[in-house]
Amino acid sequence: MLHLCSNLHFSIKTWSFLSMLFILAFFTTLNYYQHSRPTSLFYFNSFITSATNYTLATYLRHLTLHPHLAGTAPSLHTALYVKSHFQSLNLQTHVANYSVLLSYPLFSSVIIHFPNGSVLSLGLVEPGFSSSGVVKPYHAYSPSGSAYGEPCFLNYGREKDYIALGASGVKVKGCVGIVRRGGGLSRNEMVEKAAARGVKAVLMFTEGEFENGVERGTVMNGLGDPLSPGWGGVENGEKLRMDDPLVMQRFPSIHSLPISMKSAEIILKSLEGPEMPYEWRKSMRCSTSGRLGPGPIMINFTYQGEKKMATVHNVFAVIRGSQEPDRFVLLGNHRDAWTYGAVDPNSGTAALLDIARRYALLMRLGWNPRRTIILCSWDAEEFGMIGSTEWVEQNLINLGSKSVAYLNVDCAVQGPGFFPSTTPQFDNLLTEITKKINDPDSEGKTLYERWTAADRGIKIQRLSGVDSDFAPFLHHAGVPSVDLYYGRDFPVYHTAFDSYNWMVNFGDPFFQRHVAVTGVWGLLALRLADDPILPFNYLPYAAELQDYTRILSKLLEGRNISLHPITAATQELAATAKETLDEAKKLKVDKVTDERTALKRRILNDRLMFAERGFLDAEGLQGRPWFKHMVYGPRNDGESELYFFPGIANAISKSSGGEEQNAAIQHEIWRGARAIQRAAHALKEKL
C-alpha cells in the first residue's frame, strides 16, 4: 500500500512538471509567432514578387479569342470566364445584371457619284474581317436614315473650323460633312455641331497607321442607360418611353457613320472649291486635294440601325475587410469591346484577373485586408459607361458613405510611357508606389525614374474627362479616383485590328508593361486597404486649386469679376490639409492599440475619405445636372481650354463680356468656392 502511494505521488509530480513545461512552451511559441508573423511589408513584397508576364499573356489570349460586343453571346461568355476565375480562387463572387437600351447596326452604305457618271461604293468592312463575327463599323445610337449631298471637309468640326470655312466662302448647309477625329471634341459634339449648321449627315474618320481601320464608337450624349437616367436600370424596374424628351435628347439629330482613312482619302482627293487653310493641311496625315468642297462629287449615305433592350452583366469579387469591413476600396475595369479588345479593355481585364490571383495567394499566406476590397468587371462601357453608371446609381448611398477610393484601369497597355490621372490627394501615394515597381523598358531603373525623366518631373493628369468608368464614381458620387494607362493613342483604337496579335507584335511583346501597370494598381489598393491611416494628402489638392485660380485670374483680367471667394476657400483648405497631415503623422507614430486611439484613427480616416464628397453640388452643372463635381467634370463646350471648374468654364464659354454674363460667371465662382469650403469643413476635426 505504501509502495502504491509512493508511485502515485511520483506520477502526480511528474504530470505537474510536464504540464508546466507544456504551458511554458505554448506561451513561448505564441510570443514568437506574434513577433515573427508576416507584416504588411511582407505581403507588399509578396505581391510584387508573385508577378508573371506569362499569366497575364494567358489571360489576355483567352479574353480575345472572339469579338465580344456588349449584349451579345460572346460578351456573356467573357463575363462567365471572369466569374469562374474569381470563384476558382475562392473569392466571394456575385453578378449584378441590368436591362438597358443598346444599339446595333443593320445596314449601311456610302456611294460616291462622280461628275462623269461613274459610281463607287465605299468598303465599310475592314479587309479580312467580313466573316469573323466583328460588328460592322457604326456609331451606336446614331439615328437611321439616308442623306444625299455634296461632301464638304469640316476638319475637326470645332467652332473655329466653321468660322474658317465661312471665311473661305464655304456653305455647309445641305452637305455631307467629312470630319476627322480629334480636336478635343467627342463624337456626339462633332455630330451635334454639324447638325446645328444644317449638315445632313457626318462621315467620321481617324488618321493613323492602319489606313483600313475604322474607329467604332458611341454618339450618345451623357452616361448610363438612356431609359433610366439617374437610377439603376434593374430588370423589371422603371423605364422611360423611347419618345420621352429626356430620352430623345440623348441621341443625335442627324445620321453619322465612321469610315476608314483610306475611304476618306478617296473623298478628300476628289474635292474642289476653296483651298484648305494651311494649318489644316500641314497637320493632316492623309492625302487630299487640298480643297474644302463642297463637291463636285455627290455622296449617297444610308444607315439603318436598331435600338433594343439587352442584359448586361457586372461581375464582382469581394475580399472582406477584417477590421473595417464597411470601408470599400474598389478596383474596376470594363470587359466589353467593340471588337477583340486586346488593348481596350482586356489588357486591363487581364491585369484585374492577375491582381485577383495575387491577392488570393496573399490570403493563403495569412493576409486579410483591414478594409474591404471589391474587384469590379464592368459591362457596356463602350456604349457610354453603362454598366458602371447603373451600379453607381443603384448603390449611390452605400458608395457615398463607405467608399474609400475607386481605382480604374481601362486600356492598361497601349504602348510605352506611364500616364496616370488622379484626384490630387493621391499624388504623393502614387509617386511612392512607382518607386517600388521596375520599369518595363529600362534595365535597372524604377518606373518612377523613367517616368520623371520622360516628363522632366512628375506629371499627373486630372480626371475632367468622361472617357472611362471612373466618371460615375468621381463626377456623380464624389469618390476619390485614379485612372492608369501605359502608353497613349494606340493606332488600332476601336478597330478590328485591336487583337492579341497586335499586342504581341507592337503593344507589349513580352508583357512587361502589363506587369508594371498591374503592380502599380495592386499596390495602390493594398496601401488604401491596409494602412491604419488612409494615405491621402490634400495639400497637393490645395496647390492645384491655387494654380487653377492663377489661370482664371489671367483669363478674366480686366473684367468686373472677383476670384476672392475661391482664393479664400482654397486658403482654408490648405490650412486644414496641413493640420490634418500633422494629425495623421502623430497618429502614425502612436503605437497604442486601445479603443480610444482606434476611434481617433477611424474618425480621421472618415474625414480624409469624405472630403472629396464636399466638391459635389446637389444641383450639378448647368445643363448637365447629373455631373455634380465642381472642380472636375465635362465642359458643355468641349473646345474650352479649361480642364477644371467646369461650371466656370461653361459660363465663360457662353459669355460675350456683358454684365449679365459676368454675373453668371461670378455665380459659378461662388458655387466653386462653396464646394471647396465644404471639402475643407469635411477635413476639419470640429465644426
XYZ file of C-alpha atoms in Angstrom:
687
model
C 0.000 0.000 0.000
C 2.843 2.377 0.845
C 4.606 1.427 -2.401
C 1.468 2.206 -4.394
C 1.035 5.632 -2.789
C 4.672 6.417 -3.451
C 4.239 5.630 -7.136
C 1.047 7.696 -7.290
C 2.799 10.678 -5.675
C 5.653 10.382 -8.181
C 3.149 10.260 -11.058
C 1.344 13.440 -9.932
C 4.605 15.341 -9.557
C 5.719 14.177 -12.987
C 2.497 15.255 -14.645
C 2.608 18.644 -12.913
C 6.132 19.172 -14.173
C 5.227 18.141 -17.697
C 2.153 20.382 -17.633
C 4.273 23.347 -16.598
C 6.689 22.600 -19.450
C 3.804 22.427 -21.926
C 2.309 25.745 -20.758
C 5.716 27.432 -20.899
C 6.350 26.061 -24.392
C 2.888 27.183 -25.582
C 3.322 30.791 -24.467
C 6.893 30.904 -25.775
C 5.680 29.714 -29.174
C 2.737 32.135 -29.114
C 5.031 35.022 -28.240
C 7.416 34.039 -31.056
C 4.564 33.801 -33.548
C 3.184 37.172 -32.561
C 6.545 38.821 -33.134
C 7.511 36.913 -36.288
C 4.256 36.539 -38.225
C 4.096 38.242 -41.632
C 3.823 42.026 -41.658
C 2.227 44.361 -44.182
C 5.659 44.776 -45.767
C 5.919 41.002 -46.193
C 2.592 40.910 -48.080
C 3.560 44.020 -50.030
C 6.757 42.353 -51.233
C 4.987 39.044 -51.852
C 2.556 40.804 -54.160
C 5.444 42.284 -56.171
C 7.410 39.026 -56.453
C 4.361 36.955 -57.474
C 4.035 38.759 -60.832
C 4.363 36.717 -64.025
C 4.112 38.010 -67.567
C 3.156 34.524 -68.780
C -0.003 34.515 -66.648
C -1.058 37.931 -67.929
C -0.485 36.828 -71.532
C -2.586 33.712 -70.936
C -5.495 35.716 -69.547
C -5.376 38.154 -72.455
C -5.216 35.378 -75.030
C -8.344 33.766 -73.621
C -10.268 37.043 -73.375
C -9.547 37.985 -77.007
C -10.351 34.717 -78.789
C -13.605 36.218 -80.094
C -15.130 39.687 -80.535
C -17.370 40.422 -77.533
C -19.622 43.417 -78.049
C -21.854 44.159 -75.047
C -25.245 42.469 -75.133
C -24.077 39.578 -77.344
C -23.500 35.892 -76.510
C -19.669 36.136 -76.727
C -19.790 39.024 -74.255
C -21.708 36.836 -71.819
C -19.020 34.163 -72.230
C -16.321 36.618 -71.125
C -18.452 37.502 -68.088
C -18.674 33.823 -67.184
C -14.914 33.456 -67.675
C -14.205 36.293 -65.245
C -16.757 34.915 -62.787
C -15.296 31.392 -62.904
C -11.786 32.797 -62.424
C -12.837 34.643 -59.263
C -14.640 31.545 -57.975
C -11.648 29.279 -58.675
C -9.644 31.495 -56.315
C -12.294 31.019 -53.581
C -13.206 34.685 -53.688
C -16.737 35.754 -52.767
C -18.267 36.348 -56.213
C -21.547 37.775 -57.467
C -23.086 39.245 -60.641
C -25.306 42.324 -60.994
C -27.476 42.318 -64.135
C -29.123 45.349 -65.749
C -31.643 45.646 -68.549
C -30.541 48.556 -70.735
C -31.009 50.088 -74.183
C -28.164 49.260 -76.578
C -27.731 49.993 -80.282
C -26.620 47.772 -83.190
C -26.216 48.200 -86.975
C -28.425 46.512 -89.555
C -27.344 48.068 -92.860
C -25.047 50.831 -94.091
C -23.756 52.093 -97.418
C -21.810 55.070 -98.748
C -21.854 55.519 -102.523
C -19.845 58.189 -104.351
C -21.320 59.641 -107.565
C -18.639 61.228 -109.768
C -19.333 64.021 -112.314
C -18.550 61.659 -115.216
C -21.436 59.389 -114.222
C -19.379 56.651 -112.579
C -20.162 55.446 -109.065
C -18.090 53.847 -106.307
C -19.405 52.037 -103.256
C -17.011 52.508 -100.367
C -15.947 49.398 -98.494
C -17.246 49.784 -94.942
C -15.933 46.491 -93.561
C -12.255 46.164 -92.687
C -10.454 43.791 -95.093
C -10.214 40.248 -93.768
C -12.930 40.579 -91.136
C -16.162 40.224 -93.132
C -16.959 36.775 -91.701
C -15.122 36.967 -88.380
C -18.021 37.970 -86.164
C -16.651 41.515 -85.838
C -19.506 44.026 -85.867
C -19.627 46.284 -88.935
C -18.284 49.777 -88.229
C -21.048 52.024 -86.894
C -21.887 54.721 -84.374
C -24.031 53.435 -81.527
C -27.306 55.372 -81.121
C -26.998 57.121 -84.486
C -30.498 57.604 -85.930
C -31.376 55.616 -89.038
C -31.876 57.427 -92.318
C -30.458 58.479 -95.667
C -28.785 61.613 -96.993
C -27.744 62.746 -100.457
C -25.487 65.752 -100.891
C -22.121 67.192 -101.771
C -19.304 66.353 -99.366
C -17.501 69.118 -97.523
C -14.423 68.824 -95.297
C -15.112 70.183 -91.783
C -11.690 69.485 -90.248
C -12.375 68.606 -86.544
C -15.821 70.180 -86.605
C -14.966 72.814 -83.993
C -16.432 76.320 -83.774
C -13.227 77.831 -85.115
C -13.263 75.357 -88.001
C -16.723 76.533 -89.061
C -15.537 80.135 -88.757
C -12.620 79.309 -91.084
C -14.989 77.626 -93.543
C -17.237 80.665 -93.547
C -14.263 82.942 -94.111
C -13.383 80.818 -97.164
C -16.894 81.222 -98.552
C -17.927 77.604 -97.923
C -21.587 76.992 -97.126
C -22.006 73.701 -95.293
C -25.799 73.623 -95.095
C -27.180 70.622 -97.009
C -23.734 68.980 -97.300
C -22.477 65.622 -96.076
C -19.750 66.582 -93.601
C -16.379 64.815 -93.608
C -14.800 65.147 -90.153
C -11.537 63.861 -88.744
C -11.439 62.680 -85.118
C -9.611 64.862 -82.629
C -9.596 68.487 -81.637
C -10.896 67.753 -78.140
C -14.491 67.039 -79.205
C -16.463 63.883 -78.506
C -18.229 62.137 -81.375
C -21.548 63.442 -80.086
C -20.254 67.034 -80.052
C -18.933 66.713 -83.605
C -22.256 65.444 -84.904
C -24.402 67.932 -82.999
C -22.300 70.935 -84.032
C -22.668 69.800 -87.648
C -26.426 69.356 -87.235
C -26.729 72.886 -85.826
C -25.319 74.222 -89.111
C -27.616 72.263 -91.375
C -25.229 69.452 -92.309
C -27.265 66.445 -93.486
C -25.014 63.641 -92.246
C -21.476 63.105 -90.943
C -18.758 60.690 -92.074
C -16.013 60.467 -89.466
C -12.500 59.110 -89.942
C -9.373 58.678 -87.825
C -5.882 59.327 -89.105
C -3.372 56.637 -88.230
C -1.000 53.903 -89.287
C -3.779 51.429 -90.131
C -5.439 53.133 -93.100
C -8.091 50.392 -93.359
C -9.034 50.518 -89.692
C -12.392 52.055 -88.756
C -12.995 53.558 -85.328
C -16.334 52.464 -83.910
C -17.863 54.374 -81.005
C -20.935 55.838 -79.390
C -22.549 59.162 -80.294
C -24.915 59.195 -77.316
C -24.849 62.248 -75.074
C -24.291 61.529 -71.382
C -23.618 58.378 -69.394
C -25.646 55.344 -68.459
C -28.795 53.728 -69.769
C -30.872 56.415 -71.525
C -34.116 54.802 -70.328
C -33.224 55.019 -66.613
C -31.495 58.385 -66.148
C -30.446 58.789 -62.517
C -31.500 55.368 -61.243
C -30.236 51.828 -61.759
C -31.687 50.056 -64.783
C -32.601 46.870 -62.937
C -34.758 44.237 -64.580
C -38.482 44.966 -64.083
C -37.597 48.469 -62.888
C -38.907 51.787 -64.212
C -38.069 52.594 -67.839
C -38.843 55.788 -69.710
C -40.538 55.578 -73.113
C -38.376 55.884 -76.208
C -40.219 59.057 -77.205
C -39.729 60.708 -73.814
C -37.929 64.062 -74.281
C -35.330 63.036 -71.672
C -34.522 60.020 -73.841
C -34.675 61.745 -77.217
C -32.219 64.473 -76.160
C -29.571 61.804 -75.563
C -29.393 60.917 -79.278
C -28.027 62.987 -82.199
C -30.468 64.555 -84.625
C -28.586 63.565 -87.820
C -27.034 60.348 -89.062
C -23.343 59.534 -88.780
C -21.008 56.711 -89.665
C -17.286 56.006 -89.176
C -15.159 55.300 -92.252
C -11.514 54.358 -92.732
C -8.797 56.857 -93.562
C -8.401 55.114 -96.920
C -12.077 55.734 -97.745
C -11.809 59.329 -96.529
C -8.870 59.896 -98.869
C -10.983 58.885 -101.873
C -13.489 61.594 -100.977
C -10.976 64.274 -99.935
C -8.855 63.853 -103.077
C -11.988 64.414 -105.192
C -12.995 67.726 -103.608
C -12.815 71.071 -105.347
C -13.745 74.524 -104.099
C -11.700 76.893 -101.920
C -8.260 75.939 -100.681
C -7.879 74.270 -97.327
C -6.330 76.515 -94.615
C -2.605 75.952 -94.312
C -2.873 74.966 -90.624
C -5.267 72.162 -91.527
C -3.243 70.923 -94.462
C 0.096 70.760 -92.640
C -1.357 68.706 -89.772
C -3.078 66.109 -91.957
C -1.673 62.609 -92.343
C -3.965 61.538 -95.174
C -3.857 62.562 -98.826
C -6.200 65.310 -100.021
C -6.751 67.595 -102.981
C -6.055 70.492 -100.646
C -9.603 71.712 -101.254
C -12.609 72.041 -98.966
C -15.545 71.325 -101.269
C -18.439 71.160 -101.409
C -18.456 68.721 -104.317
C -18.264 68.257 -107.167
C -18.848 64.615 -106.253
C -22.074 63.576 -104.529
C -22.449 61.228 -101.554
C -25.396 58.876 -101.147
C -25.381 57.852 -97.487
C -27.645 55.273 -95.808
C -27.587 53.883 -92.292
C -30.135 51.634 -90.636
C -29.724 50.512 -87.058
C -31.810 49.221 -84.196
C -32.023 50.189 -80.551
C -33.061 47.252 -78.407
C -33.114 46.091 -74.816
C -30.259 43.859 -73.704
C -28.988 42.438 -70.445
C -25.513 43.483 -69.319
C -23.519 41.820 -66.558
C -21.219 43.342 -63.937
C -19.059 40.746 -62.163
C -17.630 41.312 -58.665
C -15.174 39.622 -56.322
C -15.174 40.744 -52.685
C -12.375 40.359 -50.134
C -13.984 41.302 -46.855
C -12.039 43.568 -44.541
C -11.045 42.159 -41.163
C -11.268 45.410 -39.141
C -13.230 47.901 -41.256
C -15.461 45.747 -43.470
C -17.740 48.741 -44.135
C -14.990 50.691 -45.913
C -14.553 49.845 -49.601
C -11.538 50.065 -51.900
C -12.787 49.419 -55.436
C -10.716 48.333 -58.448
C -12.574 48.466 -61.763
C -12.117 47.657 -65.443
C -14.669 47.212 -68.211
C -14.783 43.925 -70.086
C -16.831 44.617 -73.228
C -15.115 45.568 -76.507
C -16.103 46.858 -79.933
C -14.087 44.040 -81.486
C -11.425 41.739 -79.925
C -10.364 44.373 -77.427
C -6.785 43.305 -76.716
C -5.828 46.825 -75.668
C -9.261 48.284 -74.998
C -10.172 46.981 -72.474
C -8.824 43.491 -71.949
C -5.238 44.453 -71.221
C -6.895 45.939 -68.124
C -9.099 42.879 -67.591
C -6.032 40.634 -67.676
C -4.451 42.881 -65.032
C -7.596 42.657 -62.871
C -7.600 38.860 -63.106
C -3.927 38.759 -62.155
C -4.500 41.021 -59.157
C -7.230 38.604 -58.050
C -4.769 35.696 -58.382
C -2.083 37.500 -56.414
C -4.463 38.655 -53.684
C -5.699 35.061 -53.332
C -2.078 33.986 -52.902
C -1.607 36.564 -50.135
C -4.737 35.235 -48.432
C -3.254 31.731 -48.445
C -0.199 33.222 -46.740
C -2.428 34.577 -43.992
C -3.302 38.049 -45.258
C -6.647 39.736 -44.814
C -7.064 43.411 -45.641
C -8.084 45.867 -42.947
C -10.748 47.281 -45.311
C -12.903 45.517 -47.882
C -11.541 45.227 -51.430
C -14.005 44.903 -54.324
C -12.818 43.863 -57.798
C -15.301 45.143 -60.418
C -15.623 43.904 -64.008
C -17.974 46.295 -65.843
C -20.093 45.676 -68.928
C -21.258 48.038 -71.732
C -18.689 50.763 -71.053
C -18.254 51.334 -74.781
C -21.877 52.435 -75.119
C -21.447 55.186 -72.521
C -20.135 53.741 -69.207
C -23.475 51.964 -68.842
C -22.582 49.041 -66.544
C -20.652 51.109 -64.014
C -23.123 54.013 -64.101
C -26.147 51.798 -63.442
C -24.359 50.180 -60.486
C -23.274 53.532 -59.041
C -26.792 54.942 -59.388
C -28.297 51.870 -57.721
C -25.777 51.920 -54.846
C -25.269 55.669 -54.506
C -25.924 55.924 -50.754
C -23.679 52.985 -49.879
C -20.890 54.243 -52.113
C -21.179 57.782 -50.805
C -20.942 56.663 -47.189
C -18.464 53.787 -47.445
C -16.135 54.133 -50.465
C -12.505 54.997 -49.751
C -11.402 55.139 -53.393
C -12.082 53.904 -56.917
C -9.045 52.758 -58.925
C -9.730 52.399 -62.655
C -7.711 50.775 -65.415
C -9.146 50.680 -68.930
C -6.530 50.298 -71.679
C -3.790 49.091 -69.321
C -1.217 48.871 -72.105
C -1.258 50.861 -75.339
C 2.495 51.272 -75.795
C 5.426 52.930 -73.980
C 5.202 55.515 -71.205
C 3.330 55.810 -67.913
C 0.274 58.113 -67.966
C -1.614 58.303 -64.646
C -4.589 60.524 -63.894
C -5.852 61.085 -60.351
C -7.634 63.391 -57.994
C -4.760 65.259 -56.309
C -4.874 63.654 -52.839
C -3.315 60.546 -54.468
C -0.241 62.347 -55.841
C 2.201 61.511 -53.049
C 0.998 57.910 -52.700
C 1.204 57.247 -56.434
C 4.717 58.685 -56.579
C 5.777 56.478 -53.672
C 4.319 53.353 -55.309
C 6.132 53.921 -58.613
C 9.455 53.777 -56.747
C 8.697 50.122 -55.902
C 7.999 48.964 -59.483
C 10.650 48.037 -62.050
C 10.395 49.982 -65.276
C 9.441 47.585 -68.091
C 11.521 49.370 -70.735
C 14.716 50.231 -68.818
C 17.093 47.751 -67.230
C 17.868 48.563 -63.611
C 15.523 51.542 -63.333
C 12.301 52.003 -61.426
C 9.091 53.163 -63.025
C 9.463 56.404 -61.070
C 12.919 57.120 -62.526
C 11.809 56.536 -66.125
C 8.535 58.422 -65.637
C 10.142 61.522 -64.148
C 12.927 61.522 -66.753
C 10.418 61.317 -69.629
C 8.192 64.072 -68.227
C 11.055 66.152 -66.770
C 9.413 65.815 -63.395
C 6.216 64.284 -62.143
C 3.257 64.868 -64.445
C -0.117 63.612 -63.274
C -3.218 64.370 -65.312
C -6.624 65.111 -63.783
C -9.995 63.498 -64.322
C -12.244 66.030 -66.054
C -12.994 63.734 -68.984
C -15.813 61.205 -69.168
C -13.887 58.610 -71.129
C -13.894 55.658 -68.718
C -15.608 54.095 -65.718
C -14.152 56.470 -63.127
C -16.666 59.089 -64.343
C -19.755 57.970 -62.365
C -17.682 57.399 -59.228
C -15.989 60.808 -59.245
C -18.383 63.099 -61.107
C -21.618 61.742 -59.638
C -20.710 60.096 -56.309
C -17.622 62.113 -55.311
C -15.370 59.103 -54.705
C -11.596 59.853 -54.894
C -10.420 58.237 -58.133
C -7.419 57.069 -60.148
C -7.113 56.126 -63.837
C -3.930 54.386 -65.044
C -2.574 53.863 -68.581
C 0.667 52.605 -70.057
C 1.073 54.203 -73.472
C -1.153 56.679 -75.302
C -3.143 56.970 -78.547
C -2.610 53.493 -79.979
C -3.300 53.232 -83.735
C -5.832 50.365 -83.667
C -8.280 52.065 -81.262
C -11.825 50.623 -81.652
C -10.864 48.827 -84.868
C -10.864 45.153 -85.825
C -7.054 45.236 -85.567
C -7.145 45.633 -81.757
C -6.200 41.977 -81.355
C -3.878 39.730 -79.392
C -1.550 39.666 -82.410
C -1.218 43.465 -82.348
C -0.380 43.339 -78.649
C 2.370 40.732 -79.006
C 3.819 42.389 -82.109
C 3.571 46.063 -81.158
C 1.939 46.932 -77.839
C 3.799 44.772 -75.314
C 5.611 41.766 -76.839
C 6.964 40.487 -73.506
C 4.033 41.656 -71.339
C 6.373 43.522 -69.006
C 4.289 46.688 -69.321
C 1.295 44.647 -68.191
C 3.339 43.585 -65.157
C 4.188 47.220 -64.363
C 0.585 48.501 -64.544
C -0.684 45.542 -62.531
C 1.952 46.263 -59.904
C 1.023 49.921 -59.516
C -2.706 49.156 -59.487
C -2.474 46.338 -56.973
C -0.077 48.127 -54.613
C -2.246 51.262 -54.571
C -5.169 49.128 -53.441
C -3.050 47.328 -50.826
C -1.968 50.603 -49.255
C -5.502 52.007 -49.282
C -6.914 48.783 -47.831
C -4.244 48.146 -45.189
C -2.759 51.427 -43.950
C -4.151 52.247 -40.469
C -4.303 55.908 -41.570
C -5.501 56.467 -45.138
C -2.538 57.723 -47.230
C -4.374 60.788 -48.554
C -2.706 64.200 -48.634
C -4.882 67.205 -49.514
C -2.034 69.719 -49.723
C -1.487 68.910 -53.441
C -5.237 69.447 -53.943
C -4.994 72.933 -52.441
C -1.866 73.689 -54.511
C -3.675 72.560 -57.666
C -6.639 74.803 -56.887
C -4.266 77.728 -56.385
C -2.788 77.071 -59.834
C -6.273 76.983 -61.348
C -7.077 80.312 -59.707
C -3.971 81.925 -61.217
C -5.000 80.703 -64.691
C -8.521 82.067 -64.202
C -7.126 85.382 -62.972
C -5.231 85.895 -66.237
C -8.210 84.778 -68.310
C -10.641 87.132 -66.545
C -8.275 90.081 -66.267
C -9.997 93.430 -66.863
C -13.490 92.112 -66.198
C -15.627 93.052 -63.218
C -15.301 89.577 -61.689
C -13.751 88.645 -58.327
C -11.936 85.371 -57.651
C -11.604 86.189 -53.946
C -14.248 83.607 -52.896
C -12.195 80.776 -54.423
C -8.915 82.221 -53.148
C -10.222 82.411 -49.580
C -11.780 78.928 -49.711
C -8.560 77.438 -51.095
C -6.525 79.051 -48.323
C -8.884 77.499 -45.788
C -8.487 74.090 -47.467
C -4.680 74.428 -47.460
C -4.599 75.279 -43.745
C -6.934 72.409 -42.879
C -4.966 69.993 -45.056
C -1.772 70.925 -43.180
C -3.447 70.400 -39.785
C -4.850 67.059 -40.939
C -1.456 65.921 -42.217
C 0.172 66.786 -38.882
C -2.573 64.916 -37.035
C -2.054 61.873 -39.264
C 1.706 61.872 -38.602
C 1.130 61.881 -34.830
C -1.353 59.019 -35.019
C 1.005 57.000 -37.226
C 3.788 57.066 -34.621
C 1.334 56.384 -31.801
C 1.587 52.602 -31.273
C -1.182 52.472 -28.672
C -3.886 49.987 -29.685
C -6.641 50.841 -27.214
C -10.203 51.577 -28.330
C -9.817 55.332 -27.914
C -6.845 55.513 -30.304
C -8.580 53.205 -32.771
C -11.589 55.539 -32.706
C -9.341 58.550 -33.365
C -7.922 56.808 -36.448
C -11.382 55.900 -37.653
C -12.626 59.479 -37.289
C -9.595 60.869 -39.121
C -9.988 58.326 -41.924
C -13.626 59.287 -42.344
C -12.659 62.938 -42.728
C -9.999 62.035 -45.308
C -12.495 59.881 -47.188
C -15.436 62.317 -47.136
C -13.525 65.456 -48.137
C -13.887 64.626 -51.841
C -17.679 64.478 -51.432
C -17.536 68.139 -50.436
C -16.742 69.117 -54.018
C -20.184 67.878 -55.112
C -23.076 70.274 -55.614
C -26.617 68.910 -55.323
C -27.833 70.952 -58.335
C -24.997 69.745 -60.556
C -23.599 71.557 -63.568
C -25.802 73.957 -65.514
C -27.462 71.982 -68.307
C -25.904 68.709 -67.100
C -27.216 68.211 -63.552
C -26.116 64.561 -63.338
C -22.494 65.780 -63.188
C -22.118 67.193 -59.684
C -18.378 67.714 -59.136
C -17.499 71.411 -59.139
C -13.725 71.005 -59.697
C -13.531 68.172 -62.240
C -16.126 67.356 -64.864
C -17.078 67.801 -68.520
C -17.466 71.223 -70.087
C -20.546 71.947 -72.174
C -18.176 73.395 -74.747
C -15.559 70.741 -75.443
C -13.354 73.382 -77.058
C -12.718 75.190 -73.778
C -9.075 75.069 -72.767
C -10.048 74.946 -69.090
C -9.919 71.397 -67.764
C -11.067 72.400 -64.268
C -14.034 74.197 -62.653
C -16.457 73.026 -65.384
C -19.247 75.343 -64.203
C -16.985 78.378 -64.519
C -15.646 77.120 -67.869
C -19.208 76.742 -69.184
C -20.169 80.255 -68.049
C -17.059 81.760 -69.665
C -17.714 79.960 -72.969
C -21.210 81.499 -73.108
C -20.021 84.977 -72.188
C -19.646 87.889 -74.567
C -18.413 90.237 -71.846
C -21.699 91.827 -70.794
C -22.746 92.455 -67.196
C -25.310 89.650 -67.263
C -22.672 87.146 -68.420
C -20.213 88.458 -65.834
C -22.836 87.853 -63.149
C -23.277 84.264 -64.373
C -19.521 83.679 -64.152
C -19.426 85.235 -60.672
C -22.234 82.918 -59.552
C -20.271 79.870 -60.740
C -17.197 81.184 -58.905
C -19.242 81.308 -55.710
C -20.518 77.764 -56.347
C -16.949 76.548 -56.789
C -15.847 78.376 -53.634
C -18.638 76.820 -51.582
C -17.616 73.368 -52.839
C -14.010 73.951 -51.753
C -15.277 75.180 -48.370
C -17.363 72.042 -47.937
C -14.290 69.906 -48.607
C -12.273 71.938 -46.080
C -15.000 71.595 -43.471
C -15.184 67.827 -44.045
C -11.450 67.617 -43.257
C -11.758 69.629 -40.058
C -11.825 67.904 -36.701
C -14.518 70.211 -35.321
C -17.461 72.126 -36.739
